[in-house]
mmCIF file of C-alpha atoms and ligand atoms in Angstrom:
data_model
loop_
_atom_site.group_PDB
_atom_site.id
_atom_site.type_symbol
_atom_site.label_atom_id
_atom_site.label_comp_id
_atom_site.label_asym_id
_atom_site.label_seq_id
_atom_site.Cartn_x
_atom_site.Cartn_y
_atom_site.Cartn_z
ATOM 1 C CA UNK A 128 -5.928 36.161 -4.679
ATOM 2 C CA UNK A 129 -3.912 33.262 -3.639
ATOM 3 C CA UNK A 130 -7.706 31.537 -3.796
ATOM 4 C CA UNK A 131 -7.604 27.755 -4.386
ATOM 5 C CA UNK A 132 -9.408 27.526 -7.174
ATOM 6 C CA UNK A 133 -10.328 23.645 -8.332
ATOM 7 C CA UNK A 134 -11.069 22.227 -12.231
ATOM 8 C CA UNK A 135 -14.442 21.459 -12.393
ATOM 9 C CA UNK A 136 -14.970 21.920 -16.822
ATOM 10 C CA UNK A 137 -11.541 22.528 -18.739
ATOM 11 C CA UNK A 138 -11.709 24.457 -21.869
ATOM 12 C CA UNK A 139 -11.908 21.484 -24.224
ATOM 13 C CA UNK A 140 -14.796 20.172 -22.434
ATOM 14 C CA UNK A 141 -16.530 23.406 -22.658
ATOM 15 C CA UNK A 142 -15.750 23.993 -26.337
ATOM 16 C CA UNK A 143 -17.394 20.597 -26.899
ATOM 17 C CA UNK A 144 -20.445 20.743 -24.760
ATOM 18 C CA UNK A 145 -20.785 24.338 -26.520
ATOM 19 C CA UNK A 146 -21.073 22.514 -30.135
ATOM 20 C CA UNK A 147 -23.608 20.218 -28.803
ATOM 21 C CA UNK A 148 -25.726 22.882 -27.264
ATOM 22 C CA UNK A 149 -24.989 25.383 -30.497
ATOM 23 C CA UNK A 150 -27.154 22.613 -32.434
ATOM 24 C CA UNK A 151 -29.934 21.965 -29.882
ATOM 25 C CA UNK A 152 -30.242 25.822 -29.961
ATOM 26 C CA UNK A 153 -30.252 25.940 -34.282
ATOM 27 C CA UNK A 154 -33.170 23.742 -34.144
ATOM 28 C CA UNK A 155 -34.490 24.722 -31.714
ATOM 29 C CA UNK A 156 -34.861 28.596 -32.628
ATOM 30 C CA UNK A 157 -35.317 29.876 -36.300
ATOM 31 C CA UNK A 158 -31.948 31.398 -38.422
ATOM 32 C CA UNK A 159 -32.270 34.385 -37.526
ATOM 33 C CA UNK A 160 -33.114 35.240 -33.250
ATOM 34 C CA UNK A 161 -32.023 38.474 -31.754
ATOM 35 C CA UNK A 162 -29.675 37.297 -28.940
ATOM 36 C CA UNK A 163 -29.151 39.460 -25.798
ATOM 37 C CA UNK A 164 -26.444 38.953 -23.338
ATOM 38 C CA UNK A 165 -26.404 39.755 -19.798
ATOM 39 C CA UNK A 166 -23.777 42.063 -19.034
ATOM 40 C CA UNK A 167 -20.912 40.951 -17.376
ATOM 41 C CA UNK A 168 -20.704 37.939 -16.314
ATOM 42 C CA UNK A 169 -21.992 35.877 -19.333
ATOM 43 C CA UNK A 170 -19.532 37.238 -22.598
ATOM 44 C CA UNK A 171 -17.406 35.164 -22.294
ATOM 45 C CA UNK A 172 -19.705 32.224 -22.872
ATOM 46 C CA UNK A 173 -22.133 34.523 -25.629
ATOM 47 C CA UNK A 174 -19.123 35.772 -27.173
ATOM 48 C CA UNK A 175 -18.070 31.629 -27.933
ATOM 49 C CA UNK A 176 -21.792 30.508 -28.038
ATOM 50 C CA UNK A 177 -22.219 32.751 -30.880
ATOM 51 C CA UNK A 178 -19.404 31.916 -32.653
ATOM 52 C CA UNK A 179 -20.685 27.686 -32.308
ATOM 53 C CA UNK A 180 -23.868 29.017 -33.337
ATOM 54 C CA UNK A 181 -22.779 30.323 -36.772
ATOM 55 C CA UNK A 182 -21.118 27.211 -37.618
ATOM 56 C CA UNK A 183 -24.946 25.344 -36.968
ATOM 57 C CA UNK A 184 -26.396 28.699 -39.489
ATOM 58 C CA UNK A 185 -27.719 30.839 -36.721
ATOM 59 C CA UNK A 186 -26.983 34.826 -37.773
ATOM 60 C CA UNK A 187 -28.831 36.778 -34.729
ATOM 61 C CA UNK A 188 -28.367 40.010 -33.887
ATOM 62 C CA UNK A 189 -26.832 40.889 -31.435
ATOM 63 C CA UNK A 190 -27.599 42.701 -28.367
ATOM 64 C CA UNK A 191 -26.014 43.620 -24.551
ATOM 65 C CA UNK A 192 -28.051 44.408 -21.513
ATOM 66 C CA UNK A 193 -26.799 45.223 -18.015
ATOM 67 C CA UNK A 194 -28.233 44.290 -14.848
ATOM 68 C CA UNK A 195 -26.729 44.353 -11.403
ATOM 69 C CA UNK A 196 -27.790 42.085 -8.637
ATOM 70 C CA UNK A 197 -27.377 43.538 -4.498
ATOM 71 C CA UNK A 198 -28.572 42.378 -0.982
ATOM 72 C CA UNK A 199 -27.532 39.946 1.131
ATOM 73 C CA UNK A 200 -29.334 36.736 2.743
ATOM 74 C CA UNK A 201 -31.491 38.640 4.464
ATOM 75 C CA UNK A 202 -32.626 41.350 2.638
ATOM 76 C CA UNK A 203 -32.551 39.103 -0.513
ATOM 77 C CA UNK A 204 -31.521 40.306 -3.962
ATOM 78 C CA UNK A 205 -32.317 42.706 -5.584
ATOM 79 C CA UNK A 206 -32.017 43.064 -9.362
ATOM 80 C CA UNK A 207 -31.498 46.598 -10.692
ATOM 81 C CA UNK A 208 -31.333 47.759 -14.650
ATOM 82 C CA UNK A 209 -27.638 49.561 -15.695
ATOM 83 C CA UNK A 210 -27.766 49.268 -18.702
ATOM 84 C CA UNK A 211 -30.964 48.774 -21.013
ATOM 85 C CA UNK A 212 -30.624 47.122 -24.896
ATOM 86 C CA UNK A 213 -31.214 49.259 -28.125
ATOM 87 C CA UNK A 214 -31.574 46.548 -30.385
ATOM 88 C CA UNK A 215 -35.734 46.671 -31.577
ATOM 89 C CA UNK A 216 -37.206 43.400 -30.650
ATOM 90 C CA UNK A 217 -40.882 44.039 -31.667
ATOM 91 C CA UNK A 218 -41.893 40.261 -32.773
ATOM 92 C CA UNK A 219 -38.417 39.238 -32.224
ATOM 93 C CA UNK A 220 -37.403 35.571 -30.887
ATOM 94 C CA UNK A 221 -34.544 36.296 -28.719
ATOM 95 C CA UNK A 222 -32.437 34.223 -27.618
ATOM 96 C CA UNK A 223 -31.435 35.599 -23.637
ATOM 97 C CA UNK A 224 -28.172 34.195 -22.491
ATOM 98 C CA UNK A 225 -26.662 34.762 -19.092
ATOM 99 C CA UNK A 226 -23.756 32.467 -16.962
ATOM 100 C CA UNK A 227 -25.455 30.618 -13.983
ATOM 101 C CA UNK A 228 -29.733 30.092 -13.375
ATOM 102 C CA UNK A 229 -29.449 30.640 -9.716
ATOM 103 C CA UNK A 230 -32.313 32.226 -7.790
ATOM 104 C CA UNK A 231 -33.844 32.893 -11.479
ATOM 105 C CA UNK A 232 -34.524 37.023 -10.108
ATOM 106 C CA UNK A 233 -31.982 37.920 -12.733
ATOM 107 C CA UNK A 234 -33.276 36.300 -15.752
ATOM 108 C CA UNK A 235 -36.462 36.805 -14.558
ATOM 109 C CA UNK A 236 -36.149 40.156 -14.486
ATOM 110 C CA UNK A 237 -34.283 39.636 -18.022
ATOM 111 C CA UNK A 238 -37.411 37.935 -19.757
ATOM 112 C CA UNK A 239 -39.760 40.772 -17.936
ATOM 113 C CA UNK A 240 -38.219 43.262 -20.102
ATOM 114 C CA UNK A 241 -37.783 41.674 -23.336
ATOM 115 C CA UNK A 242 -41.061 40.862 -23.003
ATOM 116 C CA UNK A 243 -42.381 44.346 -22.778
ATOM 117 C CA UNK A 244 -40.345 45.286 -25.292
ATOM 118 C CA UNK A 245 -42.831 43.338 -27.358
ATOM 119 C CA UNK A 246 -39.782 39.977 -27.824
ATOM 120 C CA UNK A 247 -43.065 37.329 -29.548
ATOM 121 C CA UNK A 248 -40.706 34.505 -27.503
ATOM 122 C CA UNK A 249 -37.962 34.522 -25.157
ATOM 123 C CA UNK A 250 -35.987 31.471 -24.663
ATOM 124 C CA UNK A 251 -33.443 31.562 -22.130
ATOM 125 C CA UNK A 252 -29.994 29.621 -22.715
ATOM 126 C CA UNK A 253 -27.459 29.585 -19.784
ATOM 127 C CA UNK A 254 -23.797 28.272 -19.560
ATOM 128 C CA UNK A 255 -24.702 26.636 -15.504
ATOM 129 C CA UNK A 256 -27.670 26.026 -13.813
ATOM 130 C CA UNK A 257 -27.491 25.569 -10.310
ATOM 131 C CA UNK A 258 -30.383 23.114 -9.039
ATOM 132 C CA UNK A 259 -32.693 23.674 -6.148
ATOM 133 C CA UNK A 260 -31.369 27.181 -5.666
ATOM 134 C CA UNK A 261 -34.830 28.712 -7.343
ATOM 135 C CA UNK A 262 -36.370 31.560 -6.094
ATOM 136 C CA UNK A 263 -38.373 32.668 -8.603
ATOM 137 C CA UNK A 264 -40.442 29.576 -10.695
ATOM 138 C CA UNK A 265 -37.876 30.314 -14.242
ATOM 139 C CA UNK A 266 -36.276 27.150 -15.893
ATOM 140 C CA UNK A 267 -33.900 27.458 -18.797
ATOM 141 C CA UNK A 268 -35.121 25.913 -22.319
ATOM 142 C CA UNK A 269 -30.748 25.332 -22.997
ATOM 143 C CA UNK A 270 -28.002 24.378 -20.145
ATOM 144 C CA UNK A 271 -24.297 24.164 -20.826
ATOM 145 C CA UNK A 272 -23.684 22.390 -17.874
ATOM 146 C CA UNK A 273 -25.105 21.171 -14.330
ATOM 147 C CA UNK A 274 -23.231 22.268 -11.363
ATOM 148 C CA UNK A 275 -22.895 21.271 -7.682
ATOM 149 C CA UNK A 276 -24.464 24.107 -5.246
ATOM 150 C CA UNK A 277 -20.553 25.079 -4.516
ATOM 151 C CA UNK A 278 -19.045 29.063 -5.454
ATOM 152 C CA UNK A 279 -17.768 28.474 -9.321
ATOM 153 C CA UNK A 280 -15.871 31.421 -11.129
ATOM 154 C CA UNK A 281 -13.775 31.599 -14.599
ATOM 155 C CA UNK A 282 -15.096 31.680 -18.074
ATOM 156 C CA UNK A 283 -16.464 34.390 -17.414
ATOM 157 C CA UNK A 284 -17.918 33.933 -13.767
ATOM 158 C CA UNK A 285 -16.436 36.313 -10.986
ATOM 159 C CA UNK A 286 -16.240 36.841 -7.660
ATOM 160 C CA UNK A 287 -15.279 39.976 -6.799
ATOM 161 C CA UNK A 288 -14.550 40.820 -10.140
ATOM 162 C CA UNK A 289 -11.794 38.421 -10.848
ATOM 163 C CA UNK A 290 -11.358 35.548 -12.565
ATOM 164 C CA UNK A 291 -13.510 36.222 -15.109
ATOM 165 C CA UNK A 292 -10.888 35.544 -17.532
ATOM 166 C CA UNK A 293 -9.840 31.251 -16.481
ATOM 167 C CA UNK A 294 -10.420 29.952 -19.573
ATOM 168 C CA UNK A 295 -12.163 26.663 -17.856
ATOM 169 C CA UNK A 296 -14.665 26.570 -14.980
ATOM 170 C CA UNK A 297 -13.473 26.220 -11.578
ATOM 171 C CA UNK A 298 -15.010 26.022 -7.780
ATOM 172 C CA UNK A 299 -13.954 28.150 -4.908
ATOM 173 C CA UNK A 300 -13.997 27.853 -0.974
ATOM 174 C CA UNK A 301 -17.409 30.473 -0.527
ATOM 175 C CA UNK A 302 -17.118 33.851 -0.627
ATOM 176 C CA UNK A 303 -18.687 36.144 2.303
ATOM 177 C CA UNK A 304 -21.685 36.507 0.599
ATOM 178 C CA UNK A 305 -21.519 40.142 -1.696
ATOM 179 C CA UNK A 306 -22.356 42.258 -4.036
ATOM 180 C CA UNK A 307 -22.512 40.434 -7.268
ATOM 181 C CA UNK A 308 -23.380 41.094 -10.659
HETATM 182 P P1 IMP B 9 -29.950 34.626 -10.377
HETATM 183 O O1 IMP B 9 -30.391 35.977 -10.264
HETATM 184 O O2 IMP B 9 -29.626 34.359 -8.493
HETATM 185 O O3 IMP B 9 -29.886 33.539 -10.994
HETATM 186 O O4 IMP B 9 -28.230 34.981 -9.792
HETATM 187 C C1 IMP B 9 -27.891 35.203 -11.103
HETATM 188 C C2 IMP B 9 -26.451 35.753 -11.267
HETATM 189 O O5 IMP B 9 -25.591 35.817 -10.010
HETATM 190 C C3 IMP B 9 -25.306 35.371 -12.004
HETATM 191 O O6 IMP B 9 -25.434 35.868 -13.202
HETATM 192 C C4 IMP B 9 -24.295 35.691 -11.331
HETATM 193 O O7 IMP B 9 -23.767 36.370 -11.762
HETATM 194 C C5 IMP B 9 -24.500 35.430 -9.940
HETATM 195 N N1 IMP B 9 -23.974 33.649 -9.232
HETATM 196 C C6 IMP B 9 -24.733 33.422 -9.023
HETATM 197 N N2 IMP B 9 -23.742 32.237 -8.513
HETATM 198 C C7 IMP B 9 -22.509 31.957 -8.492
HETATM 199 C C8 IMP B 9 -21.319 31.624 -8.610
HETATM 200 O O8 IMP B 9 -21.579 30.619 -8.340
HETATM 201 N N3 IMP B 9 -20.053 32.386 -9.444
HETATM 202 C C9 IMP B 9 -20.512 33.597 -9.898
HETATM 203 N N4 IMP B 9 -21.445 34.514 -9.324
HETATM 204 C C10 IMP B 9 -22.497 33.900 -9.127
HETATM 205 MG MG1 MG B 10 -24.198 37.768 -13.948
#
């Protein structure tokens, strides 16, 4: 505790952006997509985005997948499946939701898993994107905010499992590279 956190995007700015994003998603996908949100980081974003989507006429089915990524800069991060989706996805257009697209390993892993389960398409919605950090060639179809290469917390994103509850997105001093989820 005691970390200095600067507000990057306020709760008000996030709500306004999500409404616009929900409109884009509603136009880009059918009215009944399957939503798969990655735990734990995307739970706040996913909950608010779903309700914004409802206002735009989208009536999704919703499920969750828990992934964990471990490792250091030298060994490279490795993604592991902790809890899989149970919603049948064969033939479905899936909207895959995560908190942040950085190296792309997490989302590439999740997307491949959903395609293996028979999803007919998988589109990616992320709250945040850090450009120039990609290790896997993957792009998001829907992006809330592009952020600078700083460590961000709040609105679901954590540092050592703290700060997820913050209603805004903030930046803090880059912590030691540790296990992240
Ligand atoms: P990727 O596989 O490198 O794209 O990693 C994405 C995952 O790393 C996200 O789902 C986050 O949990 C975590 N992550 C990456 N950057 C940050 C950050 O700045 N703050 C908090 N978590 C982060
Ligand atoms: Mg995460």
